[in-house]
Structures are given as structure tokens and as C-alpha cells.
């Protein structure tokens, strides 16, 4: 996953800048990694990313730049790296923070090893204890992989036990080869982006550009846990979120699964039938209409197939057609269907991910 953007936020005011830029509390000890959002003044989501706190050091390298003050390592989706860069630099200039943003995207590769055997594979390659106590979730450390210095992060975008390795460019190929050699005994295979899409939608992890956009707030998207609203620390977009919370959310991102049973009667002009194929596997890709109790209440943002639950999964924002706040009771009480090409299919709304809702797998509990 080397296409990811990799930035360093460094300098005397980097801590103040991080407090203002990031919706979550990233003022944790060095070695911690936090999933957070960046917002605009309207409370819309400009980005979601991971922020890792660094310890200062005198030796400069691609993995550990020299700095004074505070330092953070930011990992952002590759297709939106430039958008993140522009947003951060604009905020730094507007607020006149004394810090610098360094783009190391071309200097570092990234390899993500995910799944129940990831610890066994990596333990043969890394020179550190990967147990839960020695290496907890959402932490990072510098370690050696097949003799090469890398930054290992215990993170997952697919809802499994796993780590990311952030690797200096010259070390990427030998580290990758060492991983594949160690993984051969455990069934390690290469996986592409469609696999990531399927796994992430099944687990309920958000995609910026689809589930999250600059006009979607983290409260609407079910990411309130990324917002430090219980702390007194100001951050960009906080006032808008507080006003939104006080007034009540006018829409919510909801997970849907296409249920067995097929054709649904809510669409006034069905243009076909579900006959001739397995309804649970009807392909959906996003932009399908969401029906609730005979009324259109939104459209899906993205959709895919969940192979563990063996159903089509879709996410979309639901509104009250009467204009009122959308409560959790409103979401739970409706009778839903998703319309694809004029045909509607019975759907079930979920308030939590339909797969591993207790998040046991990222803890290594299978």
C-alpha cells in the first residue's frame, strides 16, 4: 500500500497544530497511534487518517526525522494525499503555527499484513515481541524486519489482527521477499484493493470520498468517537459539531444488508423481478435509492459484497422525509428496501457492523 501519503508534522507548535487540525485527541505519549478526522469550519470531514506521536531524536532518517518540539507521523489515503496536504498547509498558514509539514510519501513504502496468521508470519521476520501486552492495538515502534529498520504499526483497515510496516524505499523489496518467504508456510497471499473494499465495507470501516465527504460530519457518519467533544480543547469544526448535536442529526449513515426474499413492493414502478438469480448476491455499487416505509429517504454511497456474511452490503445516509431529526429509533423502526435499476430488494438496517460487531478480531480473538 505504498501509494499512501506519508507526512511528518514537526516543530515547536506541532502540538498546538495537531490539537487544532485533528478532531481526536492525539496528545498521547510517543508510540501511540490515533485514528482521527480533519474537519472544516462547517464540521464537514476533509479527511480521515492515522496520526502517530513521535519521540524526538537527533538522527535524521526517513523513519525518524530530527526535530525540536513535537512530532507526528501522518498516514493518509494515497488518492487523497494532495487534498490532505493542501488542507493542512492552508490551516498552518492561516493559524501561523510554527511548524513544518514534510512529505515523505516517495521515501517510504507500506506493506499491510492482515489476518489471523499475521502475528505468526511477522514474528518470524520482526525482531520484537508481537504479543498483545508487548505490542497493543493502535501503537507503533521502530523494529527490524529481516535486518532492515521499519516502523511497525498495529492497525487494520479490514477488521483483522494485523500490522502495517512503513519501510524505507531501498528496503521495500527485501522486506517484502522476507515476508512472503515466511508467509509461505501460513498461506500468505497478495490481496488487491477490491478485497480491501469488500472487507472494509463488511466491517463498517469508512472510506473518505464515499462514506465521508466535506459535507458529511463525523457525527452523521457514526464517528463521534473520533471527536474530543468531552474535552475543553478547541479544534477546527468543533462549534459546528456542537450546534449539530444540540439541534439533532438530520441524517445518519446506515448499514444495510440485502435480505433474502427478493422483490419488494415499495417502488411504484418496478421494472423487473428478482427471478433467476440469488437475491443476496444482487450486485450493487452505490447510488441505489433507499426506501423506508414506502418513501425514498436517501441513496447509498457505496455497496459491495460481504463474503463472510454472504450478503450484499451497502451504506447510505438516511433522512426523515418530514425534515425532523433522525434518531436511532427512527432508523430501527423502518421497513427498508434498496432499489437497483427499477427493482427493489428487501433490506435490513444495522446500527453496528453485521460482521464482528464487538471488534474481537483486531484484538486477535478468533
GROMACS .gro file of C-alpha atoms in nm:
model
  366
    1UNK     CA    1   0.000   0.000   0.000
    2UNK     CA    2   0.293   0.230  -0.079
    3UNK     CA    3   0.068   0.476  -0.262
    4UNK     CA    4  -0.040   0.611   0.078
    5UNK     CA    5   0.059   0.967   0.162
    6UNK     CA    6   0.311   0.987   0.446
    7UNK     CA    7   0.370   1.325   0.608
    8UNK     CA    8   0.560   1.448   0.912
    9UNK     CA    9   0.422   1.737   1.118
   10UNK     CA   10   0.718   1.876   1.312
   11UNK     CA   11   0.822   2.178   1.515
   12UNK     CA   12   0.768   2.393   1.825
   13UNK     CA   13   0.396   2.444   1.755
   14UNK     CA   14   0.327   2.097   1.611
   15UNK     CA   15   0.136   2.000   1.926
   16UNK     CA   16  -0.086   2.309   1.902
   17UNK     CA   17  -0.135   2.249   1.531
   18UNK     CA   18  -0.231   1.886   1.593
   19UNK     CA   19  -0.484   1.987   1.860
   20UNK     CA   20  -0.647   2.229   1.615
   21UNK     CA   21  -0.625   2.014   1.300
   22UNK     CA   22  -0.739   1.677   1.432
   23UNK     CA   23  -1.082   1.605   1.579
   24UNK     CA   24  -0.946   1.332   1.809
   25UNK     CA   25  -0.707   1.377   2.100
   26UNK     CA   26  -0.363   1.298   1.956
   27UNK     CA   27  -0.169   1.437   2.253
   28UNK     CA   28  -0.080   1.086   2.362
   29UNK     CA   29   0.265   0.955   2.458
   30UNK     CA   30   0.518   0.875   2.182
   31UNK     CA   31   0.446   0.529   2.044
   32UNK     CA   32   0.070   0.584   2.021
   33UNK     CA   33  -0.132   0.591   1.700
   34UNK     CA   34  -0.476   0.755   1.676
   35UNK     CA   35  -0.743   0.728   1.408
   36UNK     CA   36  -0.892   1.073   1.359
   37UNK     CA   37  -1.067   1.309   1.121
   38UNK     CA   38  -0.982   1.657   0.998
   39UNK     CA   39  -1.278   1.891   0.966
   40UNK     CA   40  -1.366   2.220   0.802
   41UNK     CA   41  -1.534   2.512   0.979
   42UNK     CA   42  -1.878   2.368   0.888
   43UNK     CA   43  -1.799   2.042   1.068
   44UNK     CA   44  -1.760   1.854   0.739
   45UNK     CA   45  -1.496   1.584   0.707
   46UNK     CA   46  -1.195   1.685   0.499
   47UNK     CA   47  -1.004   1.364   0.576
   48UNK     CA   48  -0.972   1.057   0.794
   49UNK     CA   49  -0.623   0.939   0.873
   50UNK     CA   50  -0.393   0.793   1.137
   51UNK     CA   51  -0.165   1.015   1.346
   52UNK     CA   52   0.132   0.863   1.528
   53UNK     CA   53   0.314   1.055   1.801
   54UNK     CA   54   0.693   1.053   1.765
   55UNK     CA   55   0.972   1.084   2.018
   56UNK     CA   56   1.235   1.349   1.934
   57UNK     CA   57   1.576   1.228   1.822
   58UNK     CA   58   1.892   1.384   1.684
   59UNK     CA   59   1.946   1.142   1.396
   60UNK     CA   60   1.754   1.221   1.079
   61UNK     CA   61   1.628   0.933   0.863
   62UNK     CA   62   1.320   0.862   0.651
   63UNK     CA   63   1.165   0.685   0.952
   64UNK     CA   64   1.270   0.928   1.224
   65UNK     CA   65   1.336   1.287   1.115
   66UNK     CA   66   1.526   1.514   1.350
   67UNK     CA   67   1.306   1.781   1.512
   68UNK     CA   68   1.263   2.001   1.815
   69UNK     CA   69   0.933   2.033   1.993
   70UNK     CA   70   0.663   1.787   1.891
   71UNK     CA   71   0.646   1.543   1.603
   72UNK     CA   72   0.370   1.341   1.436
   73UNK     CA   73   0.366   1.092   1.150
   74UNK     CA   74   0.053   1.109   0.934
   75UNK     CA   75  -0.062   0.826   0.706
   76UNK     CA   76  -0.339   0.918   0.461
   77UNK     CA   77  -0.505   0.750   0.163
   78UNK     CA   78  -0.293   0.781  -0.147
   79UNK     CA   79  -0.562   0.907  -0.385
   80UNK     CA   80  -0.638   1.197  -0.149
   81UNK     CA   81  -0.284   1.274  -0.031
   82UNK     CA   82  -0.269   1.604  -0.220
   83UNK     CA   83  -0.605   1.708  -0.078
   84UNK     CA   84  -0.475   1.638   0.274
   85UNK     CA   85  -0.154   1.827   0.205
   86UNK     CA   86  -0.344   2.131   0.079
   87UNK     CA   87  -0.585   2.132   0.373
   88UNK     CA   88  -0.310   2.103   0.634
   89UNK     CA   89  -0.081   2.364   0.479
   90UNK     CA   90  -0.371   2.609   0.447
   91UNK     CA   91  -0.460   2.567   0.815
   92UNK     CA   92  -0.096   2.601   0.923
   93UNK     CA   93  -0.062   2.925   0.726
   94UNK     CA   94  -0.394   3.069   0.846
   95UNK     CA   95  -0.317   2.996   1.211
   96UNK     CA   96   0.052   3.093   1.179
   97UNK     CA   97   0.170   2.780   1.361
   98UNK     CA   98   0.548   2.747   1.389
   99UNK     CA   99   0.586   2.402   1.242
  100UNK     CA  100   0.652   2.234   0.911
  101UNK     CA  101   0.486   1.964   0.706
  102UNK     CA  102   0.727   1.724   0.536
  103UNK     CA  103   0.615   1.496   0.251
  104UNK     CA  104   0.793   1.159   0.273
  105UNK     CA  105   0.548   0.972   0.051
  106UNK     CA  106   0.815   0.883  -0.206
  107UNK     CA  107   1.072   0.790   0.059
  108UNK     CA  108   0.866   0.523   0.235
  109UNK     CA  109   0.679   0.215   0.121
  110UNK     CA  110   0.399   0.048   0.314
  111UNK     CA  111   0.312  -0.319   0.347
  112UNK     CA  112  -0.002  -0.428   0.531
  113UNK     CA  113  -0.016  -0.782   0.671
  114UNK     CA  114  -0.365  -0.874   0.791
  115UNK     CA  115  -0.546  -1.185   0.908
  116UNK     CA  116  -0.545  -1.449   1.181
  117UNK     CA  117  -0.195  -1.571   1.084
  118UNK     CA  118  -0.039  -1.223   1.061
  119UNK     CA  119   0.127  -1.244   1.402
  120UNK     CA  120   0.278  -1.583   1.323
  121UNK     CA  121   0.414  -1.459   0.991
  122UNK     CA  122   0.555  -1.135   1.127
  123UNK     CA  123   0.705  -1.295   1.435
  124UNK     CA  124   0.944  -1.479   1.203
  125UNK     CA  125   1.054  -1.154   1.037
  126UNK     CA  126   1.045  -0.884   1.307
  127UNK     CA  127   1.286  -0.865   1.600
  128UNK     CA  128   1.022  -0.772   1.858
  129UNK     CA  129   0.752  -0.936   2.069
  130UNK     CA  130   0.415  -0.902   1.892
  131UNK     CA  131   0.201  -1.020   2.184
  132UNK     CA  132  -0.097  -0.814   2.297
  133UNK     CA  133   0.078  -0.674   2.603
  134UNK     CA  134   0.409  -0.604   2.431
  135UNK     CA  135   0.250  -0.456   2.118
  136UNK     CA  136  -0.108  -0.333   2.181
  137UNK     CA  137  -0.350  -0.221   1.914
  138UNK     CA  138  -0.304   0.142   1.798
  139UNK     CA  139   0.064   0.157   1.885
  140UNK     CA  140   0.381   0.177   1.677
  141UNK     CA  141   0.753   0.125   1.721
  142UNK     CA  142   1.076   0.111   1.523
  143UNK     CA  143   1.185  -0.251   1.475
  144UNK     CA  144   1.399  -0.451   1.237
  145UNK     CA  145   1.242  -0.664   0.964
  146UNK     CA  146   1.490  -0.912   0.815
  147UNK     CA  147   1.763  -0.675   0.932
  148UNK     CA  148   1.603  -0.358   0.790
  149UNK     CA  149   1.475  -0.079   1.013
  150UNK     CA  150   1.098  -0.026   0.969
  151UNK     CA  151   0.816   0.140   1.159
  152UNK     CA  152   0.561  -0.126   1.256
  153UNK     CA  153   0.206  -0.015   1.343
  154UNK     CA  154  -0.059  -0.241   1.483
  155UNK     CA  155  -0.357  -0.123   1.279
  156UNK     CA  156  -0.622  -0.264   1.050
  157UNK     CA  157  -0.844  -0.129   0.775
  158UNK     CA  158  -1.001  -0.470   0.716
  159UNK     CA  159  -1.103  -0.560   1.071
  160UNK     CA  160  -0.846  -0.831   1.133
  161UNK     CA  161  -0.541  -0.888   1.351
  162UNK     CA  162  -0.266  -0.714   1.160
  163UNK     CA  163   0.019  -0.470   1.125
  164UNK     CA  164   0.139  -0.208   0.879
  165UNK     CA  165   0.509  -0.187   0.802
  166UNK     CA  166   0.633   0.155   0.690
  167UNK     CA  167   0.958   0.080   0.512
  168UNK     CA  168   1.236   0.299   0.367
  169UNK     CA  169   1.228   0.283  -0.011
  170UNK     CA  170   1.555   0.090  -0.052
  171UNK     CA  171   1.438  -0.178   0.195
  172UNK     CA  172   1.094  -0.243   0.047
  173UNK     CA  173   1.183  -0.531  -0.185
  174UNK     CA  174   1.399  -0.731   0.061
  175UNK     CA  175   1.142  -0.685   0.340
  176UNK     CA  176   0.861  -0.794   0.108
  177UNK     CA  177   1.055  -1.101  -0.003
  178UNK     CA  178   1.129  -1.196   0.358
  179UNK     CA  179   0.760  -1.166   0.444
  180UNK     CA  180   0.648  -1.379   0.150
  181UNK     CA  181   0.908  -1.645   0.235
  182UNK     CA  182   0.796  -1.658   0.598
  183UNK     CA  183   0.431  -1.649   0.498
  184UNK     CA  184   0.454  -1.937   0.253
  185UNK     CA  185   0.410  -2.181   0.543
  186UNK     CA  186   0.100  -1.995   0.663
  187UNK     CA  187  -0.083  -1.946   0.335
  188UNK     CA  188   0.010  -1.580   0.290
  189UNK     CA  189  -0.116  -1.437  -0.040
  190UNK     CA  190  -0.124  -1.097  -0.209
  191UNK     CA  191  -0.460  -0.919  -0.191
  192UNK     CA  192  -0.582  -0.634  -0.407
  193UNK     CA  193  -0.791  -0.327  -0.350
  194UNK     CA  194  -1.122  -0.499  -0.430
  195UNK     CA  195  -1.052  -0.737  -0.141
  196UNK     CA  196  -0.984  -0.438   0.085
  197UNK     CA  197  -1.311  -0.278  -0.028
  198UNK     CA  198  -1.510  -0.593   0.045
  199UNK     CA  199  -1.353  -0.649   0.386
  200UNK     CA  200  -1.378  -0.287   0.495
  201UNK     CA  201  -1.743  -0.248   0.399
  202UNK     CA  202  -1.827  -0.573   0.580
  203UNK     CA  203  -1.652  -0.442   0.891
  204UNK     CA  204  -1.808  -0.097   0.866
  205UNK     CA  205  -1.485   0.099   0.822
  206UNK     CA  206  -1.539   0.431   0.647
  207UNK     CA  207  -1.397   0.533   0.310
  208UNK     CA  208  -1.324   0.901   0.264
  209UNK     CA  209  -1.470   1.016  -0.070
  210UNK     CA  210  -1.761   0.772  -0.041
  211UNK     CA  211  -1.890   0.737   0.317
  212UNK     CA  212  -1.719   1.062   0.422
  213UNK     CA  213  -1.703   1.388   0.231
  214UNK     CA  214  -1.651   1.756   0.318
  215UNK     CA  215  -2.028   1.796   0.365
  216UNK     CA  216  -2.062   1.493   0.597
  217UNK     CA  217  -1.992   1.537   0.967
  218UNK     CA  218  -1.833   1.261   1.178
  219UNK     CA  219  -2.145   1.267   1.398
  220UNK     CA  220  -2.363   1.183   1.097
  221UNK     CA  221  -2.114   0.917   0.985
  222UNK     CA  222  -2.109   0.736   1.321
  223UNK     CA  223  -1.758   0.859   1.403
  224UNK     CA  224  -1.837   1.062   1.714
  225UNK     CA  225  -1.565   0.862   1.892
  226UNK     CA  226  -1.307   1.047   1.680
  227UNK     CA  227  -1.414   1.384   1.824
  228UNK     CA  228  -1.277   1.520   2.152
  229UNK     CA  229  -1.604   1.691   2.241
  230UNK     CA  230  -1.578   1.584   2.606
  231UNK     CA  231  -1.252   1.773   2.642
  232UNK     CA  232  -1.228   2.156   2.651
  233UNK     CA  233  -0.966   2.159   2.372
  234UNK     CA  234  -1.081   2.368   2.073
  235UNK     CA  235  -1.043   2.222   1.724
  236UNK     CA  236  -1.142   2.321   1.374
  237UNK     CA  237  -1.512   2.242   1.324
  238UNK     CA  238  -1.594   2.196   1.691
  239UNK     CA  239  -1.856   2.472   1.711
  240UNK     CA  240  -2.040   2.332   1.410
  241UNK     CA  241  -2.046   1.984   1.565
  242UNK     CA  242  -2.178   2.118   1.895
  243UNK     CA  243  -2.457   2.304   1.715
  244UNK     CA  244  -2.540   1.994   1.512
  245UNK     CA  245  -2.552   1.775   1.820
  246UNK     CA  246  -2.774   2.023   2.006
  247UNK     CA  247  -3.019   2.054   1.715
  248UNK     CA  248  -3.029   1.680   1.641
  249UNK     CA  249  -2.883   1.499   1.343
  250UNK     CA  250  -3.079   1.548   1.021
  251UNK     CA  251  -2.932   1.234   0.866
  252UNK     CA  252  -2.734   0.928   0.966
  253UNK     CA  253  -2.509   0.685   0.782
  254UNK     CA  254  -2.675   0.344   0.800
  255UNK     CA  255  -2.553  -0.003   0.705
  256UNK     CA  256  -2.788  -0.219   0.501
  257UNK     CA  257  -2.780  -0.583   0.404
  258UNK     CA  258  -2.992  -0.713   0.117
  259UNK     CA  259  -3.212  -0.980   0.269
  260UNK     CA  260  -3.350  -1.297   0.121
  261UNK     CA  261  -3.696  -1.255  -0.019
  262UNK     CA  262  -3.622  -1.054  -0.329
  263UNK     CA  263  -3.869  -0.819  -0.490
  264UNK     CA  264  -4.010  -0.555  -0.260
  265UNK     CA  265  -4.330  -0.363  -0.314
  266UNK     CA  266  -4.227  -0.010  -0.218
  267UNK     CA  267  -4.112   0.101  -0.563
  268UNK     CA  268  -4.414   0.242  -0.752
  269UNK     CA  269  -4.290   0.125  -1.092
  270UNK     CA  270  -4.085  -0.194  -1.059
  271UNK     CA  271  -3.910  -0.255  -1.389
  272UNK     CA  272  -3.828  -0.619  -1.343
  273UNK     CA  273  -3.817  -0.900  -1.095
  274UNK     CA  274  -3.565  -1.081  -0.881
  275UNK     CA  275  -3.633  -1.407  -1.056
  276UNK     CA  276  -3.343  -1.607  -1.195
  277UNK     CA  277  -3.062  -1.526  -0.951
  278UNK     CA  278  -2.982  -1.545  -0.583
  279UNK     CA  279  -3.118  -1.225  -0.430
  280UNK     CA  280  -2.849  -1.191  -0.162
  281UNK     CA  281  -2.585  -1.169  -0.435
  282UNK     CA  282  -2.752  -0.896  -0.639
  283UNK     CA  283  -2.470  -0.660  -0.740
  284UNK     CA  284  -2.488  -0.307  -0.603
  285UNK     CA  285  -2.223  -0.041  -0.638
  286UNK     CA  286  -2.357   0.277  -0.476
  287UNK     CA  287  -2.618   0.542  -0.571
  288UNK     CA  288  -2.907   0.295  -0.524
  289UNK     CA  289  -3.221   0.456  -0.379
  290UNK     CA  290  -3.306   0.383  -0.015
  291UNK     CA  291  -3.676   0.326   0.055
  292UNK     CA  292  -3.825   0.341   0.405
  293UNK     CA  293  -4.193   0.266   0.462
  294UNK     CA  294  -4.277   0.346   0.100
  295UNK     CA  295  -4.079   0.671   0.076
  296UNK     CA  296  -3.733   0.746  -0.061
  297UNK     CA  297  -3.514   0.865   0.228
  298UNK     CA  298  -3.172   0.876   0.063
  299UNK     CA  299  -2.932   0.686  -0.159
  300UNK     CA  300  -2.642   0.454  -0.094
  301UNK     CA  301  -2.291   0.597  -0.105
  302UNK     CA  302  -2.116   0.266  -0.167
  303UNK     CA  303  -2.200  -0.102  -0.181
  304UNK     CA  304  -2.025  -0.434  -0.220
  305UNK     CA  305  -2.044  -0.800  -0.133
  306UNK     CA  306  -1.956  -0.933   0.212
  307UNK     CA  307  -1.822  -1.285   0.172
  308UNK     CA  308  -1.826  -1.369   0.544
  309UNK     CA  309  -2.193  -1.271   0.586
  310UNK     CA  310  -2.274  -1.392   0.230
  311UNK     CA  311  -2.482  -1.083   0.152
  312UNK     CA  312  -2.471  -0.758  -0.039
  313UNK     CA  313  -2.384  -0.470   0.196
  314UNK     CA  314  -2.449  -0.102   0.136
  315UNK     CA  315  -2.402   0.222   0.327
  316UNK     CA  316  -2.607   0.537   0.280
  317UNK     CA  317  -2.733   0.843   0.464
  318UNK     CA  318  -3.096   0.826   0.577
  319UNK     CA  319  -3.313   1.137   0.623
  320UNK     CA  320  -3.659   1.186   0.769
  321UNK     CA  321  -3.878   1.286   0.471
  322UNK     CA  322  -4.067   1.518   0.709
  323UNK     CA  323  -3.747   1.706   0.788
  324UNK     CA  324  -3.709   1.608   1.152
  325UNK     CA  325  -3.404   1.475   1.334
  326UNK     CA  326  -3.304   1.117   1.254
  327UNK     CA  327  -3.287   0.930   1.584
  328UNK     CA  328  -3.164   0.576   1.633
  329UNK     CA  329  -3.524   0.474   1.699
  330UNK     CA  330  -3.623   0.623   1.363
  331UNK     CA  331  -3.357   0.412   1.191
  332UNK     CA  332  -3.454   0.092   1.374
  333UNK     CA  333  -3.829   0.127   1.324
  334UNK     CA  334  -3.841   0.149   0.943
  335UNK     CA  335  -3.917  -0.112   0.679
  336UNK     CA  336  -3.640  -0.075   0.421
  337UNK     CA  337  -3.564  -0.167   0.062
  338UNK     CA  338  -3.288  -0.078  -0.184
  339UNK     CA  339  -3.375  -0.002  -0.545
  340UNK     CA  340  -3.143  -0.112  -0.823
  341UNK     CA  341  -3.234  -0.037  -1.186
  342UNK     CA  342  -3.603  -0.005  -1.100
  343UNK     CA  343  -3.617  -0.324  -0.893
  344UNK     CA  344  -3.637  -0.301  -0.514
  345UNK     CA  345  -3.497  -0.559  -0.275
  346UNK     CA  346  -3.585  -0.606   0.089
  347UNK     CA  347  -3.306  -0.470   0.312
  348UNK     CA  348  -3.224  -0.474   0.679
  349UNK     CA  349  -3.079  -0.173   0.859
  350UNK     CA  350  -2.794  -0.225   1.106
  351UNK     CA  351  -2.670   0.014   1.374
  352UNK     CA  352  -2.346  -0.184   1.403
  353UNK     CA  353  -2.135  -0.375   1.157
  354UNK     CA  354  -2.301  -0.707   1.068
  355UNK     CA  355  -1.961  -0.876   1.094
  356UNK     CA  356  -1.768  -0.893   1.423
  357UNK     CA  357  -1.964  -0.606   1.585
  358UNK     CA  358  -1.766  -0.642   1.910
  359UNK     CA  359  -1.436  -0.588   1.727
  360UNK     CA  360  -1.279  -0.906   1.859
  361UNK     CA  361  -1.068  -0.988   1.556
  362UNK     CA  362  -0.844  -0.680   1.573
  363UNK     CA  363  -0.764  -0.799   1.926
  364UNK     CA  364  -0.660  -1.137   1.790
  365UNK     CA  365  -0.970  -1.316   1.923
  366UNK     CA  366  -1.095  -1.560   1.659
   0.00000   0.00000   0.00000
